[in-house]
Coordinates of C-alpha atoms and ligand atoms in Angstrom, one line a residue:
M1 CA 11.4 19.5 15.3
S2 CA 14.4 19.2 12.9
I3 CA 13.8 16.8 10.1
D4 CA 16.0 16.9 6.9
F5 CA 13.2 16.3 4.4
G6 CA 15.7 15.8 1.6
E7 CA 17.2 12.8 3.5
L8 CA 13.9 10.9 4.2
T9 CA 13.7 7.1 3.6
F10 CA 10.6 4.9 4.1
S11 CA 11.1 4.8 7.9
F12 CA 9.2 5.8 11.0
T13 CA 9.5 9.4 12.3
P14 CA 6.9 10.2 15.0
T15 CA 4.7 13.2 14.7
R16 CA 2.9 15.3 17.2
T17 CA -0.6 14.0 17.2
M18 CA -2.5 10.7 16.6
F19 CA -6.3 10.0 16.7
I20 CA -8.0 7.2 18.6
A21 CA -11.6 6.0 18.7
R22 CA -13.0 3.0 20.5
C23 CA -15.9 0.6 19.9
E24 CA -17.4 -2.1 22.1
L25 CA -18.5 -5.3 20.4
G26 CA -22.1 -4.9 19.3
D27 CA -22.1 -1.2 19.7
E28 CA -21.3 1.9 17.5
W29 CA -17.9 3.5 17.1
Q30 CA -17.4 6.4 19.6
P31 CA -16.5 9.8 18.0
G32 CA -12.9 9.5 19.1
E33 CA -10.3 12.3 19.6
L34 CA -6.9 13.6 18.7
Q35 CA -4.3 12.9 21.4
P36 CA -0.5 13.5 21.7
F37 CA 1.4 10.7 19.9
Q38 CA 2.0 8.2 22.7
N39 CA 2.4 4.5 23.6
L40 CA -0.8 2.4 24.1
E41 CA -1.8 0.5 27.1
L42 CA -3.0 -3.0 26.2
S43 CA -4.0 -6.1 28.2
P44 CA -1.5 -9.0 27.5
A45 CA -4.7 -10.8 26.6
A46 CA -5.7 -8.3 23.9
C47 CA -7.1 -10.2 20.8
V48 CA -4.7 -8.4 18.5
L49 CA -1.6 -9.6 20.4
N50 CA -2.8 -13.2 20.7
Y51 CA -4.8 -13.8 17.5
G52 CA -3.8 -11.1 15.1
Q53 CA -7.2 -9.4 14.9
G54 CA -6.0 -6.3 13.2
L55 CA -5.9 -4.4 9.9
F56 CA -4.0 -1.5 8.6
E57 CA -4.2 1.1 5.8
G58 CA -1.7 3.4 4.1
L59 CA -2.2 6.6 2.3
K60 CA -0.2 9.8 1.7
A61 CA -0.7 13.5 2.1
Y62 CA 1.3 15.7 -0.3
R63 CA 2.1 19.3 -0.2
A64 CA 1.4 21.0 -3.5
D65 CA 3.7 23.8 -4.7
D66 CA 0.9 26.3 -4.0
G67 CA 0.7 25.2 -0.4
R68 CA -2.4 23.0 -0.6
I69 CA -2.3 19.7 1.2
L70 CA -3.7 16.8 -0.9
L71 CA -4.9 13.4 -0.1
F72 CA -5.2 10.7 -2.8
R73 CA -8.5 8.9 -3.0
P74 CA -8.9 8.5 0.8
A75 CA -12.5 7.1 0.3
M76 CA -11.0 4.1 -1.4
N77 CA -8.8 3.3 1.8
A78 CA -11.9 3.8 3.8
A79 CA -14.0 1.2 1.8
R80 CA -11.0 -1.3 1.8
L81 CA -10.8 -0.9 5.6
R82 CA -14.5 -1.6 6.0
A83 CA -14.3 -4.7 3.9
G84 CA -11.3 -5.9 5.9
C85 CA -13.2 -5.3 9.1
R86 CA -16.0 -7.5 8.0
R87 CA -13.5 -10.2 7.0
L88 CA -11.8 -10.1 10.4
S89 CA -15.1 -9.9 12.5
M90 CA -14.5 -6.2 13.6
P91 CA -17.1 -3.5 13.5
P92 CA -16.6 -1.5 10.2
V93 CA -15.3 2.0 10.7
P94 CA -17.8 4.5 9.1
E95 CA -16.4 6.3 6.1
E96 CA -16.9 9.8 7.7
L97 CA -15.1 8.7 10.9
F98 CA -12.2 7.5 8.8
L99 CA -12.0 10.5 6.6
S100 CA -12.4 13.1 9.4
A101 CA -9.7 11.2 11.5
V102 CA -7.3 11.3 8.5
R103 CA -8.0 14.9 7.8
D104 CA -7.5 15.9 11.5
V105 CA -4.2 14.0 11.9
V106 CA -2.9 15.6 8.7
S107 CA -3.9 19.1 9.7
E108 CA -2.5 18.8 13.2
N109 CA 0.8 17.5 11.8
S110 CA 1.0 19.7 8.7
D111 CA 4.4 21.0 9.5
Y112 CA 5.7 17.4 9.1
I113 CA 4.6 17.2 5.5
P114 CA 7.7 17.4 3.2
P115 CA 7.9 19.9 0.5
N116 CA 6.6 18.8 -2.9
N117 CA 9.0 16.2 -4.5
D118 CA 10.9 15.5 -1.1
G119 CA 8.4 12.9 0.0
A120 CA 5.0 12.7 1.7
L121 CA 3.3 12.4 5.0
Y122 CA 2.5 8.7 5.2
I123 CA -0.8 8.1 7.1
R124 CA -1.3 4.8 8.9
P125 CA -4.8 4.0 10.0
L126 CA -5.1 0.9 12.2
V127 CA -8.2 -1.1 13.5
F128 CA -7.6 -3.8 16.1
G129 CA -9.2 -6.0 18.7
S130 CA -7.9 -4.2 21.8
G131 CA -10.1 -6.0 24.4
A132 CA -8.9 -9.1 26.3
I133 CA -10.2 -12.5 25.4
L134 CA -8.9 -16.1 25.9
G135 CA -11.0 -18.1 23.5
V136 CA -10.6 -17.5 19.7
A137 CA -13.4 -15.1 19.2
P138 CA -13.8 -11.4 18.4
A139 CA -12.5 -9.0 21.0
P140 CA -15.0 -7.4 23.4
E141 CA -13.5 -3.9 22.4
F142 CA -11.8 -2.4 19.4
A143 CA -9.6 0.6 18.7
F144 CA -9.3 2.7 15.5
L145 CA -6.1 4.7 15.4
V146 CA -4.6 7.0 12.9
Y147 CA -0.9 8.1 13.1
A148 CA 1.5 9.6 10.6
S149 CA 5.1 9.8 9.6
P150 CA 6.9 11.8 7.0
V151 CA 8.5 9.4 4.5
G152 CA 10.7 9.3 1.4
P153 CA 11.0 6.5 -1.3
Y154 CA 10.1 2.9 -0.4
F155 CA 12.7 1.5 -2.8
K156 CA 16.1 3.1 -2.7
G157 CA 16.8 5.5 -5.5
G158 CA 13.3 6.8 -6.4
L159 CA 12.5 6.0 -10.0
S160 CA 15.3 3.6 -10.6
P161 CA 14.6 0.0 -11.7
I162 CA 14.5 -2.6 -9.0
R163 CA 15.7 -6.3 -9.0
L164 CA 13.2 -8.9 -7.9
L165 CA 13.4 -12.5 -7.1
V166 CA 10.5 -15.0 -7.9
T167 CA 10.1 -17.3 -4.9
R168 CA 8.9 -20.8 -5.0
D169 CA 9.7 -21.4 -1.4
F170 CA 6.9 -19.3 0.0
H171 CA 3.3 -18.2 -0.9
R172 CA 1.8 -15.0 0.3
A173 CA -1.8 -15.9 0.4
A174 CA -4.1 -18.7 -0.5
P175 CA -7.4 -18.6 -2.5
K176 CA -10.3 -17.8 0.0
G177 CA -7.7 -16.7 2.6
T178 CA -7.1 -13.1 3.8
G179 CA -4.7 -11.9 1.0
G180 CA -7.3 -9.6 -0.4
V181 CA -7.5 -7.5 2.9
K182 CA -4.8 -5.7 4.7
A183 CA -4.7 -8.0 7.6
I184 CA -1.7 -7.3 9.8
G185 CA -1.1 -11.1 9.9
N186 CA -0.3 -11.2 6.1
Y187 CA 2.9 -9.1 6.6
A188 CA 5.1 -10.9 9.2
P189 CA 5.3 -14.0 7.1
G190 CA 6.7 -12.0 4.2
M191 CA 9.7 -10.8 6.3
L192 CA 11.7 -14.1 5.8
P193 CA 11.2 -14.3 2.1
S194 CA 12.1 -10.6 1.8
S195 CA 15.3 -11.0 3.8
H196 CA 16.3 -14.0 1.6
A197 CA 15.8 -11.9 -1.4
K198 CA 17.8 -9.0 0.0
R199 CA 20.7 -11.2 0.9
K200 CA 20.9 -12.4 -2.6
G201 CA 20.9 -8.7 -3.9
Y202 CA 17.2 -8.3 -4.8
A203 CA 14.8 -5.7 -3.4
E204 CA 11.8 -8.0 -2.8
V205 CA 10.1 -11.3 -3.9
V206 CA 7.5 -11.9 -6.5
Y207 CA 4.9 -14.3 -5.2
L208 CA 3.3 -16.9 -7.5
D209 CA -0.2 -18.3 -6.9
A210 CA -0.5 -20.9 -4.3
V211 CA -2.4 -23.5 -6.4
E212 CA -0.4 -23.9 -9.6
E213 CA 2.7 -21.9 -8.7
R214 CA 2.5 -20.4 -12.2
Y215 CA 0.7 -17.1 -12.1
I216 CA 2.1 -13.9 -10.6
E217 CA 0.3 -12.5 -7.5
E218 CA 2.1 -9.6 -6.1
V219 CA 5.5 -8.0 -5.3
G220 CA 5.8 -8.0 -1.5
A221 CA 3.5 -5.1 -0.7
A222 CA 2.8 -3.8 -4.2
N223 CA 0.7 -4.8 -7.3
F224 CA 2.4 -6.2 -10.4
F225 CA 2.0 -4.9 -14.0
A226 CA 3.4 -6.0 -17.4
I227 CA 3.4 -4.0 -20.6
F228 CA 3.3 -5.8 -24.0
G229 CA 3.3 -3.3 -26.8
D230 CA 0.2 -1.2 -26.3
T231 CA -1.3 -3.5 -23.7
L232 CA -1.1 -3.2 -19.9
V233 CA -1.8 -6.4 -18.1
T234 CA -2.2 -6.9 -14.3
P235 CA -3.3 -10.0 -12.3
A236 CA -7.1 -10.0 -11.7
L237 CA -8.5 -9.5 -8.3
S238 CA -8.9 -13.1 -7.4
G239 CA -9.2 -12.6 -3.7
S240 CA -5.7 -13.5 -2.7
I241 CA -4.1 -10.2 -3.9
L242 CA -4.8 -6.7 -2.5
S243 CA -7.0 -4.4 -4.4
G244 CA -4.5 -1.4 -4.6
V245 CA -5.6 2.1 -4.8
T246 CA -2.6 2.8 -7.0
R247 CA -3.4 -0.3 -9.1
D248 CA -6.9 1.0 -9.8
S249 CA -5.5 4.5 -10.6
V250 CA -2.8 3.1 -13.0
L251 CA -5.5 1.1 -14.9
Q252 CA -7.6 4.1 -15.4
L253 CA -4.7 6.4 -16.4
A254 CA -3.4 3.9 -18.8
A255 CA -6.7 3.5 -20.5
E256 CA -8.0 7.0 -20.4
R257 CA -4.8 9.2 -20.7
F258 CA -2.6 6.9 -22.8
G259 CA -5.1 4.9 -24.8
L260 CA -3.5 1.6 -23.7
K261 CA -5.5 -1.6 -23.7
V262 CA -5.8 -2.8 -20.2
E263 CA -6.4 -6.5 -19.1
E264 CA -7.0 -7.8 -15.6
R265 CA -6.4 -11.6 -15.9
D266 CA -3.9 -14.2 -15.0
V267 CA -0.3 -13.5 -15.9
S268 CA 2.0 -16.5 -15.8
I269 CA 5.6 -15.9 -14.9
D270 CA 6.6 -17.4 -18.3
E271 CA 4.4 -14.8 -20.1
A272 CA 5.7 -11.9 -17.8
L273 CA 9.3 -12.8 -18.7
G274 CA 8.5 -11.8 -22.3
A275 CA 7.2 -8.3 -21.4
D276 CA 8.5 -5.1 -22.8
E277 CA 8.2 -3.4 -19.4
L278 CA 7.4 -4.5 -15.9
F279 CA 6.6 -2.4 -12.8
C280 CA 4.9 -2.6 -9.5
S281 CA 2.5 -0.1 -7.8
G282 CA 1.6 0.9 -4.3
T283 CA 1.2 3.8 -2.0
A284 CA 4.6 3.3 -0.5
A285 CA 6.1 1.9 -3.8
V286 CA 4.3 4.5 -6.0
I287 CA 5.3 3.1 -9.5
S288 CA 8.5 1.2 -9.3
P289 CA 10.1 0.0 -12.5
I290 CA 11.3 -3.6 -12.5
G291 CA 14.6 -3.9 -14.2
C292 CA 15.4 -7.5 -13.5
I293 CA 13.6 -10.6 -12.4
N294 CA 15.4 -13.7 -11.2
Y295 CA 13.4 -16.9 -12.0
E296 CA 14.7 -20.4 -11.2
G297 CA 18.2 -19.1 -10.8
Q298 CA 18.4 -17.0 -13.9
D299 CA 18.3 -13.1 -14.1
H300 CA 16.1 -11.7 -16.9
Q301 CA 16.4 -8.0 -17.9
F302 CA 13.6 -5.7 -18.9
S303 CA 13.9 -2.4 -20.8
G304 CA 17.6 -2.9 -20.9
G305 CA 17.6 -2.4 -17.2
E306 CA 16.4 1.2 -17.7
V307 CA 13.1 2.8 -16.9
G308 CA 10.7 1.8 -19.7
P309 CA 9.1 4.8 -21.6
R310 CA 5.5 3.8 -20.7
T311 CA 6.3 3.1 -17.1
R312 CA 8.0 6.6 -16.9
A313 CA 4.9 8.3 -18.6
L314 CA 2.5 6.5 -16.1
Y315 CA 4.7 7.5 -13.2
E316 CA 4.9 11.1 -14.2
A317 CA 1.1 11.3 -14.9
L318 CA 0.2 9.7 -11.6
T319 CA 2.6 11.7 -9.4
A320 CA 1.7 14.9 -11.1
I321 CA -2.0 14.4 -10.1
Q322 CA -1.0 13.2 -6.6
H323 CA 1.3 16.3 -6.0
G324 CA -1.2 18.8 -7.4
D325 CA 1.2 19.6 -10.4
A326 CA -1.4 18.6 -13.1
P327 CA -5.1 18.9 -13.6
D328 CA -7.1 15.9 -11.9
E329 CA -9.8 15.0 -14.4
F330 CA -10.6 12.0 -12.4
G331 CA -11.5 13.9 -9.2
W332 CA -9.0 11.8 -7.2
V333 CA -7.3 14.4 -5.0
V334 CA -9.0 15.7 -1.9
E335 CA -7.8 18.9 -0.3
V336 CA -7.4 18.9 3.4
Ligands
LIG401 N1 -0.3 -5.3 -2.2 C1 -0.1 -5.3 -0.9 C2 0.0 -6.6 -0.3 C3 0.0 -4.1 -0.2 O1 0.3 -4.2 1.2 C4 -0.2 -2.9 -0.8 C5 0.0 -1.6 -0.1 O2 -1.0 -1.1 0.4 C6 -0.5 -2.9 -2.2 C7 -0.5 -4.1 -2.8 C8 -0.7 -1.6 -2.9 O3 -1.9 -1.1 -2.5 P1 -2.1 0.5 -2.6 O4 -1.9 0.9 -3.9 O5 -3.6 0.7 -2.2 O6 -1.2 1.2 -1.6
LIG402 C1 1.5 0.8 1.4 O1 1.9 0.9 0.3 O2 0.8 1.7 2.0 C2 1.9 -0.4 2.2 O3 1.0 -0.7 3.0 C3 3.1 -1.0 2.1 C4 3.6 -1.2 3.5 C5 3.5 -2.6 3.9 C6 4.9 -0.6 3.8

């Protein structure tokens, strides 16, 4: 293996081992096993290929300076995956199966974890309808798989402000749809808006709500935050946005470490354009400052295009806990 950890981007590098477990419809999940990383064999009539019955998760393993391997709040990913399984008519993966599969994949591939501050091992759990079916109905068989890839930053340049484009041409999710779960089918429709934004020089799109086209939902695959003075505001979990693990952590850090007032509520684009600082959060995105937002053809700058002081403080506090550089009074990190 020869990986230049210092040069990592958010792209796929296979590792040695993956985990796979199976479950028949109406039955319990089998214990599953580690296997060499390999291609899958699937029927062309597999439910996931034809009807998109599938979910994914994303979490990271970090290597602390003292050599410990740390996961960040993996039980939250396990719970979100179970909620998604119920929404997509798949048997929920038990928490213990999820956590032991993640731990085993990380341990078996521990030499692929970049040194502290060079990146992380991104862990990708998947659940999908692997069995063949022609009518639109749950698959007769399901697979739960965990693979991993060493990664660097999601947005180029680490903690440097990104430029975003508010789209009124596309919505990500509708009320009562599947935006609140990590359904695989939520992501391909975002590729076209994202490529339009990139062509115009923006890193991603900001989606507005599908009813009034007025309230901010999310940034591609990250949650949105605005800071007004001592108040941190983020869109409420209405069902059409993802309940981010990072989002929840940022809200707790902001309130408990920094004494900010936190509000989960509707944030209109007009209100957001008057914010002191903006950022977005996610496992891949970490905390990414937003330096500019284009709305209706006009660029609006935030924090003078620099990283805002509160955004930087939240980034430093969060990553210090994740990387094992600071005490974790929340009990978030789990040693492998
Ligand atoms: N929103 C969407 C649509 C996502 O795909 C993600 C990524 O997982 C997030 C938000 C951020 O969630 P988390 O912080 O759990 O990674
Ligand atoms: C994550 O942050 O884990 C995500 O799922 C983002 C991804 C779609 C790249």
